[in-house]
């Protein structure tokens, strides 16, 4: 019941690939500009010339992201509608089995209102990405160009090495999309897109589910559980809570959902990148997860290179390898676009790929090769 974590994990794939294609094109454009720049001009002329290059880069980013708008908006509608309909369908089956489903009492307008609100919020998140990426990505380009000019003219680094390092840094990092002024932290476009889809789909589905529960006057919910949950979430996954505040029913205490799980907060249940969801629970009904299942989710029972790990720890290793492989592929593409030799990076990519395959063989964790692609 409720949204399957694997479904939530797979939902962003299409949009991530679409934006990865655009990202690669932009990084290749930056690489070509860096490789053909005149690094032997005086400092004053460099200040003027780099601003012209910056204008070209930002125009390129704006044009490519703007061209994505129509496809992006429709994809968001499709994804969020699919997620909400899947969650509602499962909840309806539960209500029917519990004999509390009364279609005549349901105001479908309330459900549609929540779906539309989620669509607007997620679409706005993508508009923000389109708005902020030209500035964040442009600053990233200028930093790389300035570093190369300084290394060549002041630091004594040879021309080819400085250019190569500048392009390599861009490829390894990926295109900056969002910079947080308070912390200075920057998210790449891939991170921003994946987060917007997972968070938007989950929050839209859960708000629609809550609207249905309100219509049927059902308070209690059971939170989903899955292996590989982050430790803070593993504490409350698989448990039952009250949406309206701590209650005691038939001698059983149900804690307040928001207080116990952080529901409604960025780091809590259904928050940023959270794959947990919840479904209705009728007092006295069997629970979806046994205590043994929940305990097994957090057990250090996976062998890898002679050590024992939890599923969460292994999944984090897998995600890191996937990120590293994507970074290598971006770097190879950027270097070659800038006329640089990428044989060393190809050798490193091959080694990472073998490690990824070996991790899967040793642990039984399914490979997700689509998450190692850059376009």
XYZ file of C-alpha atoms in Angstrom:
375
model
C 0.000 0.000 0.000
C 0.920 3.658 -0.415
C 3.665 4.749 -2.765
C 6.369 2.145 -3.279
C 9.821 3.639 -2.477
C 11.209 2.055 -5.651
C 8.563 3.889 -7.692
C 9.487 7.195 -6.076
C 13.148 6.455 -6.723
C 12.528 5.776 -10.409
C 10.131 8.671 -11.138
C 12.836 11.317 -11.802
C 14.674 9.203 -14.406
C 13.131 10.767 -17.521
C 13.523 14.367 -16.374
C 17.016 13.758 -14.987
C 18.079 12.322 -18.348
C 16.523 15.251 -20.205
C 18.407 17.763 -18.088
C 21.588 15.678 -18.174
C 21.564 16.021 -21.963
C 21.244 19.804 -21.661
C 23.895 19.927 -18.918
C 26.383 18.041 -21.066
C 25.823 20.377 -23.999
C 26.385 23.424 -21.770
C 29.542 21.969 -20.200
C 30.939 21.171 -23.649
C 30.258 24.776 -24.709
C 32.090 26.025 -21.604
C 35.007 23.693 -22.364
C 35.336 24.989 -25.910
C 35.281 28.594 -24.697
C 37.972 27.857 -22.095
C 40.170 26.040 -24.622
C 40.039 28.880 -27.202
C 40.343 31.808 -24.772
C 43.317 34.163 -25.132
C 45.136 33.844 -21.801
C 47.983 36.182 -22.775
C 45.950 39.396 -22.784
C 46.626 42.004 -20.047
C 44.593 41.893 -16.817
C 42.409 44.872 -17.749
C 41.491 43.354 -21.103
C 40.885 39.991 -19.424
C 38.279 41.592 -17.159
C 36.368 42.846 -20.180
C 36.824 39.749 -22.316
C 35.641 37.318 -19.625
C 32.404 39.313 -19.217
C 31.733 38.871 -22.930
C 32.336 35.136 -22.559
C 30.068 35.095 -19.519
C 27.281 36.704 -21.533
C 27.627 34.003 -24.167
C 27.540 31.215 -21.577
C 24.490 32.613 -19.802
C 22.654 33.099 -23.092
C 23.415 29.478 -23.976
C 22.080 28.248 -20.635
C 18.918 30.355 -20.874
C 18.201 29.209 -24.428
C 18.667 25.517 -23.693
C 16.688 25.502 -20.444
C 13.882 27.613 -21.945
C 13.562 25.088 -24.764
C 12.897 22.430 -22.110
C 9.988 24.267 -20.457
C 7.083 22.750 -22.381
C 8.366 19.177 -22.137
C 9.206 19.647 -18.461
C 5.786 20.971 -17.487
C 3.958 18.098 -19.204
C 6.299 15.518 -17.697
C 5.627 16.937 -14.225
C 1.870 16.685 -14.772
C 2.224 13.066 -15.902
C 4.559 12.023 -13.065
C 2.663 13.644 -10.217
C -0.695 12.465 -11.512
C 0.657 8.918 -11.807
C 2.036 8.994 -8.261
C -1.148 10.425 -6.744
C -3.443 8.049 -8.603
C -1.341 5.044 -7.562
C -1.402 6.092 -3.898
C -5.137 6.852 -3.901
C -5.954 3.556 -5.634
C -4.120 1.612 -2.919
C -5.816 3.593 -0.159
C -9.251 2.995 -1.677
C -8.634 -0.763 -1.669
C -7.720 -0.559 2.007
C -10.843 1.481 2.817
C -13.018 -1.010 0.954
C -11.521 -3.956 2.809
C -12.119 -2.143 6.112
C -15.706 -1.346 5.022
C -15.277 2.407 5.538
C -15.286 3.477 1.903
C -18.311 5.638 1.095
C -17.993 7.171 -2.377
C -21.117 9.254 -1.927
C -19.461 11.144 0.944
C -16.279 12.002 -0.932
C -15.808 15.490 -2.335
C -13.497 14.798 -5.269
C -12.926 18.530 -5.635
C -10.888 18.436 -2.403
C -8.623 15.754 -3.887
C -8.201 17.633 -7.166
C -7.342 20.782 -5.239
C -4.416 19.049 -3.518
C -3.192 17.570 -6.799
C -3.292 20.953 -8.520
C -1.490 22.611 -5.612
C 1.275 20.003 -5.822
C 1.590 20.460 -9.568
C 1.929 24.219 -9.230
C 4.510 23.912 -6.450
C 6.652 21.419 -8.370
C 6.408 23.384 -11.605
C 7.528 26.462 -9.684
C 10.550 24.523 -8.403
C 11.572 23.886 -12.015
C 10.988 27.522 -12.948
C 13.372 28.423 -10.121
C 15.975 26.045 -11.560
C 15.633 27.742 -14.962
C 15.920 31.156 -13.297
C 18.939 30.479 -11.052
C 21.075 28.199 -13.246
C 22.312 30.942 -15.622
C 23.762 32.874 -12.663
C 25.127 29.871 -10.752
C 26.499 28.185 -13.864
C 27.859 31.479 -15.181
C 29.738 32.116 -11.946
C 31.123 28.595 -12.118
C 32.438 29.288 -15.628
C 33.984 32.630 -14.648
C 35.709 31.027 -11.648
C 37.244 28.366 -13.907
C 38.330 30.930 -16.488
C 39.842 33.261 -13.857
C 41.710 30.378 -12.238
C 43.262 29.328 -15.545
C 44.247 32.918 -16.445
C 45.828 33.447 -12.999
C 47.686 30.120 -13.058
C 49.144 30.885 -16.481
C 50.027 34.542 -15.885
C 50.856 34.608 -12.174
C 51.234 31.058 -10.916
C 53.683 29.881 -13.505
C 51.594 26.877 -14.585
C 51.971 25.788 -18.190
C 49.191 26.679 -20.614
C 47.876 23.162 -21.368
C 47.813 22.041 -17.726
C 45.884 25.114 -16.606
C 43.270 24.669 -19.327
C 42.983 20.956 -18.696
C 42.490 21.488 -14.951
C 39.808 24.130 -15.524
C 37.811 21.890 -17.864
C 38.289 18.838 -15.667
C 36.961 20.677 -12.619
C 33.819 21.673 -14.510
C 33.189 18.138 -15.701
C 33.719 16.543 -12.306
C 31.406 18.971 -10.528
C 28.605 19.216 -13.068
C 26.543 22.313 -13.853
C 25.685 24.437 -10.814
C 21.965 25.192 -10.604
C 21.126 26.549 -7.163
C 23.350 28.442 -4.732
C 22.128 28.949 -1.168
C 23.203 32.407 -0.037
C 23.067 31.663 3.693
C 25.352 28.620 3.567
C 27.145 29.070 0.258
C 26.231 25.475 -0.654
C 25.587 24.814 -4.329
C 23.487 22.034 -5.852
C 24.105 20.770 -9.355
C 21.266 20.638 -11.852
C 21.028 16.848 -11.494
C 20.601 17.078 -7.714
C 18.058 19.883 -8.015
C 15.972 18.058 -10.638
C 15.943 14.722 -8.801
C 15.018 16.382 -5.509
C 12.221 18.431 -7.085
C 10.592 15.354 -8.644
C 10.877 12.971 -5.682
C 9.794 15.581 -3.152
C 7.037 16.986 -5.353
C 5.558 13.587 -6.235
C 5.617 12.304 -2.662
C 4.189 15.455 -1.102
C 1.475 15.778 -3.742
C 0.437 12.148 -3.285
C 0.388 12.367 0.501
C -1.659 15.562 0.551
C -4.170 13.962 -1.815
C -4.271 10.882 0.437
C -4.868 13.084 3.470
C -7.737 14.822 1.691
C -9.349 11.431 1.069
C -8.791 10.366 4.685
C -10.432 13.579 5.877
C -13.422 12.943 3.659
C -13.828 9.482 5.229
C -13.035 10.753 8.738
C -10.051 8.391 9.151
C -7.329 9.675 11.462
C -4.704 6.951 11.941
C -1.978 6.188 9.412
C 0.778 3.610 9.073
C 4.117 4.870 7.755
C 5.790 2.808 5.056
C 9.161 1.147 5.643
C 12.022 0.118 3.396
C 15.583 -1.075 3.562
C 18.243 1.548 3.155
C 16.318 4.212 5.075
C 18.423 7.010 6.535
C 19.008 6.338 10.275
C 16.840 9.238 11.498
C 13.882 7.893 9.509
C 14.493 4.251 10.380
C 13.460 5.089 13.962
C 9.820 5.685 13.059
C 9.258 3.815 9.792
C 6.628 1.083 9.839
C 4.806 2.530 12.854
C 1.256 3.835 13.262
C 0.465 7.428 14.250
C -2.402 9.861 14.668
C -2.632 12.830 12.325
C -4.705 14.836 14.787
C -2.592 14.473 17.926
C -1.629 11.808 20.463
C -4.562 9.470 21.157
C -5.286 6.235 23.028
C -7.625 3.739 21.367
C -8.516 0.379 22.900
C -5.531 0.654 25.202
C -3.075 1.408 22.380
C -1.323 4.785 22.280
C -0.788 6.407 18.890
C 1.727 9.259 18.965
C 1.261 12.506 17.092
C 2.461 12.044 13.500
C 4.092 15.456 13.064
C 5.877 15.426 16.433
C 7.149 11.860 16.105
C 8.277 11.937 12.455
C 8.839 15.600 11.619
C 6.046 15.406 9.050
C 5.748 18.790 7.394
C 9.434 19.645 7.845
C 12.194 19.437 5.249
C 14.121 16.732 7.113
C 11.125 14.696 8.250
C 8.554 12.302 6.831
C 7.700 13.201 3.204
C 10.296 15.974 3.378
C 13.119 16.666 0.941
C 14.104 13.474 -0.925
C 12.201 11.296 1.559
C 10.805 8.098 0.011
C 8.565 7.237 2.953
C 4.837 7.611 2.603
C 1.863 6.532 4.707
C -1.486 4.861 4.227
C -4.655 4.677 6.336
C -4.801 2.431 9.364
C -7.947 1.195 11.103
C -7.480 0.341 14.827
C -7.076 -3.371 15.394
C -6.199 -4.199 11.791
C -3.025 -6.181 11.029
C 0.034 -3.999 10.399
C 1.960 -4.104 7.157
C 5.319 -4.696 8.842
C 6.304 -7.079 11.618
C 8.839 -6.105 14.281
C 11.227 -8.648 12.748
C 10.944 -7.025 9.317
C 11.693 -3.604 10.745
C 14.646 -4.963 12.696
C 16.000 -6.758 9.626
C 15.905 -3.524 7.617
C 18.532 -2.057 9.955
C 20.654 -5.173 10.475
C 24.342 -5.272 9.518
C 23.892 -8.454 7.509
C 25.392 -7.618 4.111
C 28.938 -8.838 3.393
C 31.263 -6.671 1.343
C 35.029 -7.071 1.175
C 35.079 -8.954 4.479
C 33.013 -6.416 6.430
C 29.352 -6.314 7.514
C 27.107 -3.431 6.463
C 23.463 -2.352 6.653
C 21.460 -1.961 3.457
C 21.581 1.813 3.973
C 25.373 1.799 4.135
C 25.657 -0.343 1.006
C 23.129 1.802 -0.856
C 25.193 4.886 0.009
C 28.284 3.188 -1.440
C 26.348 2.394 -4.597
C 25.053 5.976 -4.939
C 28.603 7.343 -4.539
C 29.938 5.043 -7.245
C 27.108 6.116 -9.540
C 27.903 9.791 -8.901
C 31.610 9.186 -9.521
C 30.901 7.382 -12.794
C 28.648 10.191 -14.022
C 31.338 12.725 -13.068
C 33.945 10.782 -15.058
C 31.691 10.632 -18.109
C 31.016 14.371 -17.941
C 34.733 15.032 -17.544
C 35.607 12.877 -20.556
C 33.020 14.649 -22.710
C 34.143 18.111 -21.571
C 37.846 17.365 -22.057
C 37.292 16.014 -25.551
C 35.091 18.994 -26.445
C 37.995 21.197 -25.363
C 40.468 19.245 -27.483
C 42.122 17.543 -24.505
C 43.254 13.930 -24.116
C 40.887 11.949 -21.848
C 42.579 8.532 -21.836
C 43.442 8.719 -18.114
C 39.829 9.558 -17.284
C 38.593 6.671 -19.433
C 40.863 4.293 -17.534
C 39.488 5.591 -14.230
C 35.924 5.165 -15.494
C 36.661 1.547 -16.413
C 37.998 0.901 -12.917
C 34.930 2.495 -11.309
C 32.652 0.384 -13.505
C 34.389 -2.812 -12.402
C 34.090 -1.780 -8.747
C 30.381 -1.076 -9.273
C 29.824 -4.520 -10.797
C 31.794 -6.183 -8.006
C 29.762 -4.370 -5.332
C 26.580 -5.687 -6.906
C 27.888 -9.250 -7.136
C 29.088 -9.355 -3.543
C 26.038 -7.751 -1.949
C 23.187 -8.797 -4.236
C 22.198 -5.151 -4.647
C 20.671 -4.591 -8.083
C 22.744 -2.481 -10.454
C 21.059 0.707 -11.628
C 23.115 1.490 -14.684
C 20.635 4.142 -15.793
C 21.851 6.198 -12.826
C 25.403 6.142 -14.173
C 24.414 7.777 -17.467
C 24.930 11.450 -18.258
C 22.519 11.772 -21.181
